[in-house]
XYZ file of C-alpha atoms in Angstrom:
137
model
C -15.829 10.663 -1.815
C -18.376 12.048 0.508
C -17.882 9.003 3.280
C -14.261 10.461 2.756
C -15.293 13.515 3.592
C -17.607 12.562 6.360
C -15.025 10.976 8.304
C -11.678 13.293 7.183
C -10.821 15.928 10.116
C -10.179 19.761 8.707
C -6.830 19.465 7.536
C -6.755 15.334 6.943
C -4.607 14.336 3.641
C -6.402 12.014 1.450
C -4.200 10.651 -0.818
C -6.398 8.125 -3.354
C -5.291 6.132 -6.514
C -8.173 5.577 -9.189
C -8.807 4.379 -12.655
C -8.467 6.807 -14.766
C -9.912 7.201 -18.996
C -13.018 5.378 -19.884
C -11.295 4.417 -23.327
C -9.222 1.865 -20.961
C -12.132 0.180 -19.645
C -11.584 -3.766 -20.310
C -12.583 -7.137 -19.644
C -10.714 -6.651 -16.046
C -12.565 -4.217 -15.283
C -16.022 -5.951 -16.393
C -14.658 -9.245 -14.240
C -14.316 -6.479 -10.881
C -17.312 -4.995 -11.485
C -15.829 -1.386 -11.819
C -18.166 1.058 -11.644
C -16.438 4.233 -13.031
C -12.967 5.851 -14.194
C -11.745 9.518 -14.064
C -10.288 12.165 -16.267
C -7.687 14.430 -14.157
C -10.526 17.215 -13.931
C -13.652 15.375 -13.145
C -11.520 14.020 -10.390
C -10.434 17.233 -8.994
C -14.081 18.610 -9.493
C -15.186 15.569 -7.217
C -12.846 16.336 -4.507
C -13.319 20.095 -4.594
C -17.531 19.374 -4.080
C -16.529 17.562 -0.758
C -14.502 19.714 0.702
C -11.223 18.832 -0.527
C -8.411 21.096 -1.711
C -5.947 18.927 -4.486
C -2.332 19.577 -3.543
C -1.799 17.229 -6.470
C -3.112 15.360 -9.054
C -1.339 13.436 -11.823
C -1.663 10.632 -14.151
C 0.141 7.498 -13.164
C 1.141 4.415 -15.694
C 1.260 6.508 -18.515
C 4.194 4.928 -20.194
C 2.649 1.908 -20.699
C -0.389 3.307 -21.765
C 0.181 2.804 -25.554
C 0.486 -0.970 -24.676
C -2.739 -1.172 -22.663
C -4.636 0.768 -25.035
C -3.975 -2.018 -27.698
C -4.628 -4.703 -25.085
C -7.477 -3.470 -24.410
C -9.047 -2.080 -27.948
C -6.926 -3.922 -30.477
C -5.964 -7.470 -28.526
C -8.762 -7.980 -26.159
C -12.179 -7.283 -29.102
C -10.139 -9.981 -30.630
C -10.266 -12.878 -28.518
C -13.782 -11.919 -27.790
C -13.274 -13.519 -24.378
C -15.640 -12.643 -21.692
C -14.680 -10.823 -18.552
C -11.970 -12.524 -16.508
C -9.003 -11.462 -13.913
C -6.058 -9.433 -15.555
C -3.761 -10.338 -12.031
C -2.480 -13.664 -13.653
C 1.218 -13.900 -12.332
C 3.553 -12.734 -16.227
C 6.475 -14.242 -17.742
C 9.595 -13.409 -15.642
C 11.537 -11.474 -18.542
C 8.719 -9.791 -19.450
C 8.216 -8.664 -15.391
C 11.676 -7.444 -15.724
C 11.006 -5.673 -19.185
C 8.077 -3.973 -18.032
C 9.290 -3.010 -14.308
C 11.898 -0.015 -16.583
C 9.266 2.378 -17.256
C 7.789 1.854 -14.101
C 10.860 2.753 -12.346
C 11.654 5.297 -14.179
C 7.871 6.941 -13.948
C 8.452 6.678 -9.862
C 11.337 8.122 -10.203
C 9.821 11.212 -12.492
C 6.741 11.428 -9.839
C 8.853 11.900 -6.826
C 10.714 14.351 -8.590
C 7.765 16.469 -8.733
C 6.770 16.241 -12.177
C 3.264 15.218 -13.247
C 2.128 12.942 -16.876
C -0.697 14.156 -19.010
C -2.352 11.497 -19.309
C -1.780 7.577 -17.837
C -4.078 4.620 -16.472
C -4.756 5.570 -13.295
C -4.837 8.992 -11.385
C -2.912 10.191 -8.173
C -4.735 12.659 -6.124
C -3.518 13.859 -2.334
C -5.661 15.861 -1.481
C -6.383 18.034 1.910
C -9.653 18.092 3.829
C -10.687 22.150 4.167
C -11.213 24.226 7.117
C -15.080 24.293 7.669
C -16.043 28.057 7.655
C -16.540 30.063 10.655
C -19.533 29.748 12.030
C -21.388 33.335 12.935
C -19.897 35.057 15.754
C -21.685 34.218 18.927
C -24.067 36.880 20.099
């Protein structure tokens, strides 16, 4: 967030997608090396230390998220696999099945309305004015 910063003019948009709830860490995210995910608040609190002001912020995949939390705590402990890629190509049908609440979640986003909670986080964001400096002498 700070390189953001360093490089965003006054007035820039950043608009970032991140990984959001710690609970959904899994052996993806082991595999890529993540380093951290983000509640809706410690997000905002990040951007708002470097200058940013949030126009908005909002969970993202959050109707799946009662599927990925038992991949990833009921499925994945398990198998007791360790780390790999999650980005294997799916089953056709089950592309199709899933791609519904997606649609439907796009849909509900670009309508304006936010989700509680979900498995990553939307943030757009705009860089502040810097304040004024003093007034010359």
């Amino acid at each position: 967030m700070a390189e953001l910063a360093r490089v965003a003019k006054p007035h820039a948009l950043l608009v970032i997608r991140v990984s959001a709830l710690d609970i959904l860490r899994s052996r993806h995210s082991q595999f890529a090396h993540e380093r951290q995910r983000f509640t809706r608040q410690r997000l905002l609190r990040l951007a708002a230390r470097h200058g940013f002001r949030a126009l908005r912020a909002t969970y993202a995949n959050s109707l799946l998220l009662p599927v990925a939390l038992a991949k990833f705590r009921l499925w994945e402990p398990l198998l007791r696999r360790p780390p790999a890629s999650g980005t294997a190509p799916v089953n056709p049908l089950l592309n199709s099945l899933l791609s519904v609440p997606l649609a439907f979640e796009a849909g509900w986003l670009a309508a304006g309305l936010d989700f509680p909670l979900g498995q990553s986080l939307i943030l757009i964001a705009e860089k502040a004015q810097p304040p004024a400096q003093g007034l010359p002498k």
